mmCIF file of C-alpha atoms in Angstrom:
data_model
loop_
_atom_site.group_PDB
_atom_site.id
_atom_site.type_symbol
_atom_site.label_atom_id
_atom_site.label_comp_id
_atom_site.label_asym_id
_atom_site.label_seq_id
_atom_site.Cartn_x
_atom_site.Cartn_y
_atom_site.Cartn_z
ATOM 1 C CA UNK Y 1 0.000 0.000 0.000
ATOM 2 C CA UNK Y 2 1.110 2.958 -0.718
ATOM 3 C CA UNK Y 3 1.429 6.069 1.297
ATOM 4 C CA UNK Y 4 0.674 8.527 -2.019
ATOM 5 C CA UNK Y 5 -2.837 8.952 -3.189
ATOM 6 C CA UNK Y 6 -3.286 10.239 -6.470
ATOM 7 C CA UNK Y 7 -6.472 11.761 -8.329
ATOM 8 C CA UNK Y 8 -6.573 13.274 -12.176
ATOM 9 C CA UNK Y 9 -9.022 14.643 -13.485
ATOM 10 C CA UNK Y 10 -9.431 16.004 -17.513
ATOM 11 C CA UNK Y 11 -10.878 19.213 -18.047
ATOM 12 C CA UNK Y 12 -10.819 20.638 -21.383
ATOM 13 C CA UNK Y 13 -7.359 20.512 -22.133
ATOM 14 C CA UNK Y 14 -5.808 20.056 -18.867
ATOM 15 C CA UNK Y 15 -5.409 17.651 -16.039
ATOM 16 C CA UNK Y 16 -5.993 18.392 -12.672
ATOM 17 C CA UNK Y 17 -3.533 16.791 -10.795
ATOM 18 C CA UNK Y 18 -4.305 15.971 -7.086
ATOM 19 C CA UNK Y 19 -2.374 14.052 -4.207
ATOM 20 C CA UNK Y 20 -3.165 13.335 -0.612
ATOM 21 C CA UNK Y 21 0.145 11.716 1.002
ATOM 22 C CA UNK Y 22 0.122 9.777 4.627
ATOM 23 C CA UNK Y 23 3.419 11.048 6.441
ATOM 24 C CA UNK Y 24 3.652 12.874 9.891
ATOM 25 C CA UNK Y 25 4.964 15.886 8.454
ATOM 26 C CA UNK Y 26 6.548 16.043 12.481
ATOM 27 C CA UNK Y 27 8.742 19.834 12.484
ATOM 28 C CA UNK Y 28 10.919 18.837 15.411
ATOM 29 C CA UNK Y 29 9.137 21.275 17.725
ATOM 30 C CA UNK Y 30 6.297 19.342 19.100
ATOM 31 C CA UNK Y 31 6.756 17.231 22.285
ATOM 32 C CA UNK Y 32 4.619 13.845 23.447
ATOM 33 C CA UNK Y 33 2.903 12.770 26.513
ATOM 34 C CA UNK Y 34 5.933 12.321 28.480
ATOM 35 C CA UNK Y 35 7.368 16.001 27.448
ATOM 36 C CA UNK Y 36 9.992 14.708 24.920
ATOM 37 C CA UNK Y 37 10.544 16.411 21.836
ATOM 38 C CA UNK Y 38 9.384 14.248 18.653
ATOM 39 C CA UNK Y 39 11.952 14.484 16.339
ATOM 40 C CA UNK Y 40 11.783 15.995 13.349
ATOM 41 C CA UNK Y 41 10.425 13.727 10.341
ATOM 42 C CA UNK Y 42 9.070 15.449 7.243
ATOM 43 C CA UNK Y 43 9.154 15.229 3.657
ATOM 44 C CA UNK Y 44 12.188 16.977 2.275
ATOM 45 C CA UNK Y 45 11.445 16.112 -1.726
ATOM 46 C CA UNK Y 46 8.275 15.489 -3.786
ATOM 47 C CA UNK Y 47 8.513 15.127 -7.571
ATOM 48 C CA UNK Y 48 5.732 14.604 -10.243
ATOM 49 C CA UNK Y 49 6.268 12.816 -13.657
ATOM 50 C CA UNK Y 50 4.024 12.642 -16.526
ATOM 51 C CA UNK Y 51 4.984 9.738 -18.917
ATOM 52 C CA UNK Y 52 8.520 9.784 -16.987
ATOM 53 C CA UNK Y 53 9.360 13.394 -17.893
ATOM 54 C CA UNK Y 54 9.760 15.445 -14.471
ATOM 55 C CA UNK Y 55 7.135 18.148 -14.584
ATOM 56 C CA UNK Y 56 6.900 19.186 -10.946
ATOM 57 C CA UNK Y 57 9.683 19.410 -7.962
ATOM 58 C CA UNK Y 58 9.030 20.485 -4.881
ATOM 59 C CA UNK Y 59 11.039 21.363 -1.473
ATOM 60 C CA UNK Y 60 9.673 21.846 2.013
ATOM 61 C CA UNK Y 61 9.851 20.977 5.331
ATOM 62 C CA UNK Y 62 8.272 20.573 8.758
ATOM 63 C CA UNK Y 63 5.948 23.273 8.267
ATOM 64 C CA UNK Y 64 3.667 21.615 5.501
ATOM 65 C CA UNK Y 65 0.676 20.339 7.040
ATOM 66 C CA UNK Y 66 0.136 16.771 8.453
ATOM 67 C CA UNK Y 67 -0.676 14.489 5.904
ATOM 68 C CA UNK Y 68 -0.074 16.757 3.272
ATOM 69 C CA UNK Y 69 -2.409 17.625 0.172
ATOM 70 C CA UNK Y 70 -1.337 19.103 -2.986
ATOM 71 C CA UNK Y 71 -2.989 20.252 -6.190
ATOM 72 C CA UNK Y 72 -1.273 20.802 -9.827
ATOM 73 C CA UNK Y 73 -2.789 21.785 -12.845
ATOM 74 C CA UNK Y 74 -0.952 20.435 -16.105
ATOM 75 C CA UNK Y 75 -1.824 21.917 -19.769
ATOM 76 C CA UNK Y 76 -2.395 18.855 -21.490
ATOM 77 C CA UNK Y 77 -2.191 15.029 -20.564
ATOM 78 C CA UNK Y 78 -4.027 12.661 -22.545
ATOM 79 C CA UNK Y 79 -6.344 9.546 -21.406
ATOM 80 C CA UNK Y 80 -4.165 6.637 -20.847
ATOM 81 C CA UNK Y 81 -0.349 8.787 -19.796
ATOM 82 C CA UNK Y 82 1.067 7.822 -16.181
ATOM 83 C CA UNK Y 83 1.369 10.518 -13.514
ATOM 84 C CA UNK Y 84 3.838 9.438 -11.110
ATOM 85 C CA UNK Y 85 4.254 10.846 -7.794
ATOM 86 C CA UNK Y 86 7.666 10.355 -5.431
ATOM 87 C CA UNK Y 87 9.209 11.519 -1.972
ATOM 88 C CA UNK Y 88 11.840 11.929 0.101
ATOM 89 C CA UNK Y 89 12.315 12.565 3.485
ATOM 90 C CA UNK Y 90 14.737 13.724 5.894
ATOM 91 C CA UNK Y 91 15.196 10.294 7.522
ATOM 92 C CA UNK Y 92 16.077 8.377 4.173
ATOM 93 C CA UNK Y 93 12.497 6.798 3.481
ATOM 94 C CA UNK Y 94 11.086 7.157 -0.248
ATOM 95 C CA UNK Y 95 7.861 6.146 -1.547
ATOM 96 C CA UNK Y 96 6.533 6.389 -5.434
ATOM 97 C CA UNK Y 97 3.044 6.064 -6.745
ATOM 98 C CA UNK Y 98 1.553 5.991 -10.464
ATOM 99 C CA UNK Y 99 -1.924 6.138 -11.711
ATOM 100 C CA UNK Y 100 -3.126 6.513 -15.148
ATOM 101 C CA UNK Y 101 -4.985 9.612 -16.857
ATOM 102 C CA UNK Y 102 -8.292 8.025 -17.490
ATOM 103 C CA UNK U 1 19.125 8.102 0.268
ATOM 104 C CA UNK U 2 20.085 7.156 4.118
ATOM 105 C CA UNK U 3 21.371 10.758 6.205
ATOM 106 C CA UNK U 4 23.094 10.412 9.482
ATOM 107 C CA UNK U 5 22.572 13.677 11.674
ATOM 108 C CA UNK U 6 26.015 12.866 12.778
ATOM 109 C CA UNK U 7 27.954 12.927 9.417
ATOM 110 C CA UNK U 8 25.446 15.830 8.383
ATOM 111 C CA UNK U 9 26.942 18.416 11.216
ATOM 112 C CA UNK U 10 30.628 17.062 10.472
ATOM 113 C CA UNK U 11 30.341 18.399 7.064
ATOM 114 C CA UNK U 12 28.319 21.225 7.625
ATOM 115 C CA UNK U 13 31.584 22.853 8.515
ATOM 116 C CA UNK U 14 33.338 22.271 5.490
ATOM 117 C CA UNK U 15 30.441 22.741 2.714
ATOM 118 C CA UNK U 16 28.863 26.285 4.838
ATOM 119 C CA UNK U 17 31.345 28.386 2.683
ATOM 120 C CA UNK U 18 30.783 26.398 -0.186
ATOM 121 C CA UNK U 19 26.846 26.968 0.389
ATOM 122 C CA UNK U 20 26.975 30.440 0.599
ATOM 123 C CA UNK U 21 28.913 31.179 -2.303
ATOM 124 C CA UNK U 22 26.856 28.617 -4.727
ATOM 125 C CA UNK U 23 23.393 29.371 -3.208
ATOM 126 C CA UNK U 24 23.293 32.903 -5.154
ATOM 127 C CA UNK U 25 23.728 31.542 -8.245
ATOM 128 C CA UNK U 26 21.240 29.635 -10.787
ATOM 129 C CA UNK U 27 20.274 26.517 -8.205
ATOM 130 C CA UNK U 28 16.312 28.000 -8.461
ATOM 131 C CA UNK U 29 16.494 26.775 -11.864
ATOM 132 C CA UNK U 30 18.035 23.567 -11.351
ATOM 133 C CA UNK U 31 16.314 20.137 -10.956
ATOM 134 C CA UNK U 32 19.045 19.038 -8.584
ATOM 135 C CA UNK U 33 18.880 20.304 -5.207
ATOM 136 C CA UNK U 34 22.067 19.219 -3.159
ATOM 137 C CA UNK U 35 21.000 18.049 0.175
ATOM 138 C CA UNK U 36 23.134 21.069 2.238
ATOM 139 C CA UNK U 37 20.494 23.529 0.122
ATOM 140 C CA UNK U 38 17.759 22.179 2.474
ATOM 141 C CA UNK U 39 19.271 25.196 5.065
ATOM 142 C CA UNK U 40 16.924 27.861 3.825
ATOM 143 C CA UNK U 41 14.219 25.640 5.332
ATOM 144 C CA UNK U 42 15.847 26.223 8.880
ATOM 145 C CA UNK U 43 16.361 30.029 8.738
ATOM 146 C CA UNK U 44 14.667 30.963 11.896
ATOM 147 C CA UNK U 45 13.627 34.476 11.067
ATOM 148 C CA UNK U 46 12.141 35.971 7.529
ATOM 149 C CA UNK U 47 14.985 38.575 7.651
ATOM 150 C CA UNK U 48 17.462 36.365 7.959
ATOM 151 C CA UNK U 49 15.644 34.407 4.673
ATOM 152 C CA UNK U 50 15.792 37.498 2.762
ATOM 153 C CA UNK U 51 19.427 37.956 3.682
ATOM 154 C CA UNK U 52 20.744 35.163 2.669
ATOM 155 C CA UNK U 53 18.833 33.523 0.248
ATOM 156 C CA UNK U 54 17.707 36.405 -1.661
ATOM 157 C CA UNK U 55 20.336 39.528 -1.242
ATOM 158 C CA UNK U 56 19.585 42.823 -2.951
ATOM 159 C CA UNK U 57 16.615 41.752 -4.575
ATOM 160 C CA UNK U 58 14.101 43.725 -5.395
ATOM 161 C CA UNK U 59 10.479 42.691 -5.139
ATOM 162 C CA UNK U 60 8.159 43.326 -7.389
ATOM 163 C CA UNK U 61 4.732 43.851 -5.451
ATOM 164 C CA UNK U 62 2.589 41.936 -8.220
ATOM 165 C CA UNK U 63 -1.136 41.569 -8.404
ATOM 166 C CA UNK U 64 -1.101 38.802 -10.533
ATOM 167 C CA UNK U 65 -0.420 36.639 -7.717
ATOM 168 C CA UNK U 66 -3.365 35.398 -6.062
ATOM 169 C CA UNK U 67 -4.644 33.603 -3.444
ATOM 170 C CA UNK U 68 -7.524 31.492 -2.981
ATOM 171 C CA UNK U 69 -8.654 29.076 -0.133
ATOM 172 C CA UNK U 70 -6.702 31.274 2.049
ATOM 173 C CA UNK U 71 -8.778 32.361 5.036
ATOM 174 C CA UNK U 72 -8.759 35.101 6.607
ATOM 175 C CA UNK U 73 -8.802 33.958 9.968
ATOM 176 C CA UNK U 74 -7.398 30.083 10.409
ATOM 177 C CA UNK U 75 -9.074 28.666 13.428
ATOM 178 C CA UNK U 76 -6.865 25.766 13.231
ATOM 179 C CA UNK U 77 -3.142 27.052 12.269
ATOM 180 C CA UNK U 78 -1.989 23.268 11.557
ATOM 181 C CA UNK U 79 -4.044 23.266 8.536
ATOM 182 C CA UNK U 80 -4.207 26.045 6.859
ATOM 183 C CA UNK U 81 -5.400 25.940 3.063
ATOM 184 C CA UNK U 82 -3.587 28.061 0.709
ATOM 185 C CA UNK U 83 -3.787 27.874 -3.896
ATOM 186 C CA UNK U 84 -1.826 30.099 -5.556
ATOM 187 C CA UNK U 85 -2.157 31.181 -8.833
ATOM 188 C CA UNK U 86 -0.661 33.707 -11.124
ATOM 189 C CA UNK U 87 -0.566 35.194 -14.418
ATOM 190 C CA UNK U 88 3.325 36.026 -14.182
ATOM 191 C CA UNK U 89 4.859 33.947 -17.701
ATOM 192 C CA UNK U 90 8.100 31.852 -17.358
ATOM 193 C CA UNK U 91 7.483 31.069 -13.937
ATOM 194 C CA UNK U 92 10.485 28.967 -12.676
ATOM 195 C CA UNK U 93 9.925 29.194 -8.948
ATOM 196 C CA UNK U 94 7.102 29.517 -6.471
ATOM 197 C CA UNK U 95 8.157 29.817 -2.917
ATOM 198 C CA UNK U 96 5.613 30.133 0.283
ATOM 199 C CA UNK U 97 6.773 31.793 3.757
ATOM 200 C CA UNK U 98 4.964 32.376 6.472
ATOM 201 C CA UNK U 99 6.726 35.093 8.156
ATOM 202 C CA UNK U 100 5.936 35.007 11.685
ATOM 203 C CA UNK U 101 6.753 31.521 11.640
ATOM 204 C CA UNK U 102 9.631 29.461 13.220
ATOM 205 C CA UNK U 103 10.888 28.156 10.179
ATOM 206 C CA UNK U 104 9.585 30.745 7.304
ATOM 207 C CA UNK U 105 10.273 28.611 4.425
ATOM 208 C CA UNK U 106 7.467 27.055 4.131
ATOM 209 C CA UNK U 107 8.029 25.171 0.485
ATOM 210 C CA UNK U 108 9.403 25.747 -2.708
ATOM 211 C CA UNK U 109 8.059 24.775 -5.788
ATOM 212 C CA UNK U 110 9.873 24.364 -9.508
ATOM 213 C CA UNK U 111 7.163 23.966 -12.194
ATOM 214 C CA UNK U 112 7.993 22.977 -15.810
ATOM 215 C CA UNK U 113 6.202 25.386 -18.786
ATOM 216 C CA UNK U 114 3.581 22.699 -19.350
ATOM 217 C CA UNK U 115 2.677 23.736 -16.201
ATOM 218 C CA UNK U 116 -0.074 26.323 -15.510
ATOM 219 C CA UNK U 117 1.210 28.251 -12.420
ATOM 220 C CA UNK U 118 -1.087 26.731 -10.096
ATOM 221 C CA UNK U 119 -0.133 25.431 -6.642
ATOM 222 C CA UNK U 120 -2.475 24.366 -3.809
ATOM 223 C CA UNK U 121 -1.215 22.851 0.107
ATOM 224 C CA UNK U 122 -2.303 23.125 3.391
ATOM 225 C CA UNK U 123 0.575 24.699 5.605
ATOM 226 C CA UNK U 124 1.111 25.215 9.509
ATOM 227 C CA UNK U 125 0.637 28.980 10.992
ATOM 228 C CA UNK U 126 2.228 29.619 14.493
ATOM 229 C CA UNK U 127 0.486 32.549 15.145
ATOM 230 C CA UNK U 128 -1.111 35.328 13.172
ATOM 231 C CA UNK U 129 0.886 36.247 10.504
ATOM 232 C CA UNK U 130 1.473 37.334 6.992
ATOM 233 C CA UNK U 131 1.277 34.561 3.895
ATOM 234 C CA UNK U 132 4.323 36.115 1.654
ATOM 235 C CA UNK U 133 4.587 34.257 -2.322
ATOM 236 C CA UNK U 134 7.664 35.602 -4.047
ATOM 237 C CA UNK U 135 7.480 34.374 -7.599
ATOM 238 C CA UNK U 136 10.630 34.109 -9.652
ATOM 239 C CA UNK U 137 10.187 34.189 -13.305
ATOM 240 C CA UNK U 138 12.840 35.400 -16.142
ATOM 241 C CA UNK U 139 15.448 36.671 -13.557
ATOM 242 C CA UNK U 140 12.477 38.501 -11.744
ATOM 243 C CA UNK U 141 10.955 38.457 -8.195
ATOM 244 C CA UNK U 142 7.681 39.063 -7.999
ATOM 245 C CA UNK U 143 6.158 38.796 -4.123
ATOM 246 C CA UNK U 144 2.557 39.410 -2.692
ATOM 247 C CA UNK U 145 1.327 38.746 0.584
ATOM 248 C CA UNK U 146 -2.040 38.043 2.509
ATOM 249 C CA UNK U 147 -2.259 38.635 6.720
ATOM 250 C CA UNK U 148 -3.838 35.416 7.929
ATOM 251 C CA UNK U 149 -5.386 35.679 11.776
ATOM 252 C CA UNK U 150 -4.869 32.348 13.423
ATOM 253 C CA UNK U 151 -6.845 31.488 16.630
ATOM 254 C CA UNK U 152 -4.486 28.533 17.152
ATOM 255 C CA UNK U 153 -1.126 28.295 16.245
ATOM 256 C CA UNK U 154 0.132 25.309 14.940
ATOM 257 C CA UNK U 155 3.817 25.047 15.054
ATOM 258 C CA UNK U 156 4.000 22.830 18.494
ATOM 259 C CA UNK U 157 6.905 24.004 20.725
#
C-alpha cells in the first residue's frame, strides 16, 4: 500500500492533478505525553512525472501540514499517460506512486 | 538516500562556505537540489531568509499573484489551506513563507512550462501572521502577501 494517493481529473485541455500523502509531516518542535521532543520527520522532496518526464519538484519541510495535500494543474495530458508521484524525506524513506490519466 | 545527523553536522563545517557562495547563483532553476540547500528551510527568522537567500533583490509587489482558499482567519493554524495562482509567464519558482513563523520557508516549488502556475497545500501557521509568495520568473521576483489571523497556532513548541 502505498502512502501517495493520487487523483486526475481532464478538463478541457488540462489535467488536474491531485495528491493526498500519509506522512507525519513532524517539524521537530512538538513534544509527546511524556514532554519529549518528537523528532523531526518530514518530507524533504516530492517530484511529479508525466509519462517519466519530471514536470513538478518540490522542497519543504516541517511546516507543511500533516498528511499533506497538494494540487497541480498540467496543460495537457491525454487519457491513458502515467502521472507518477515520489518523496523523500529527511530520515532516508522514499515512496513512489503511479496512476493513469483516465 | 540514508542521512546520518552525525555525518550531516561534520560536514556542515566544510560545505557552509561552499553553500553560501553557490546558493546565489542559478540553483532556483536547477532540478538538482544538493542536500546542504535544504538550510533555507531552517532560517529561523524571515529577515534572515531574505538575507541570505535572496540579497539585494528587489520585489516586485505583483497583483497577478493570487490567493484562494486562504482564510482570513485560520481557526486551526496546523491546517491552513492556501492555492496560488498567477498570471506572471516563465514562472520557474514559487516559494511560500509564512513570516511570523519558526521556520519561514514554508516550500518551494519548480514547475515545468507545461505547467499552468497553479499550486495548492495546506501549511502550519504559528500565530497570526502574513502569507508572503515571491514568484521568480525570467530573472524577476515578484512577491505578494495576505495577513492570515490564526486562533491557534500550529507550530507545536
Amino acid at each position: 500500500m502505498s502512502s501517495i494517493k493520487i487523483r486526475t481529473k481532464r478538463l478541457n485541455n488540462q489535467t488536474q492533478i491531485r495528491t493526498l500523502i500519509t506522512h507525519p509531516m513532524e517539524n521537530g518542535r512538538n513534544r509527546d505525553k511524556q514532554n519529549q521532543l518528537i523528532p523531526a520527520h518530514h518530507i524533504q522532496e516530492l517530484w511529479v512525472e508525466h509519462n517519466q518526464t519530471k514536470i513538478i519538484n518540490c522542497n519543504m519541510a516541517g511546516s507543511i501540514s500533516k498528511n499533506p495535500y497538494f494540487d497541480f494543474l498540467l496543460n495537457g495530458g491525454n487519457s491513458g499517460d502515467e502521472i507518477t508521484i515520489s518523496w523523500n524525506d529527511n530520515l532516508g524513506n522514499t515512496d513512489t506512486n503511479t496512476s493513469i490519466i483516465k | 538516500m540514508l542521512e546520518s545527523r552525525r555525518k550531516f553536522i561534520k560536514n556542515l563545517l566544510s560545505i557552509t562556505a561552499y553553500a553560501f557562495t553557490a546558493s546565489s547563483g542559478l540553483i532556483y532553476s536547477s532540478w538538482a537540489q544538493a542536500q546542504w540547500l535544504k538550510e533555507r528551510f531552517k532560517a529561523t527568522t524571515y529577515d534572515e531568509l531574505l538575507k541570505q537567500y535572496f540579497p539585494d533583490i528587489e520585489f516586485i509587489s505583483s497583483q497577478k499573484i493570487k490567493f484562494s482558499r486562504l482564510p482570513r482567519t485560520a481557526e486551526n493554524g496546523a491546517i491552513v489551506p492556501i492555492k496560488i495562482t498567477s498570471t506572471i509567464k516563465n514562472i520557474e519558482k514559487i516559494s511560500i513563507l509564512v513570516e511570523k513563523n519558526p521556520h519561514p520557508l514554508i516550500a518551494e516549488f519548480f514547475l515545468s512550462p507545461v505547467m499552468e502556475p497553479s499550486v495548492s497545500a495546506r501549511i502550519k501557521m504559528a500565530e497570526s501572521s502574513d502569507v508572503i509568495v515571491i514568484i521568480e520568473a525570467e530573472g524577476k521576483f515578484y512577491r505578494q502577501s495576505k495577513y492570515v489571523k490564526v486562533t491557534i497556532g500550529g507550530c507545536g513548541g
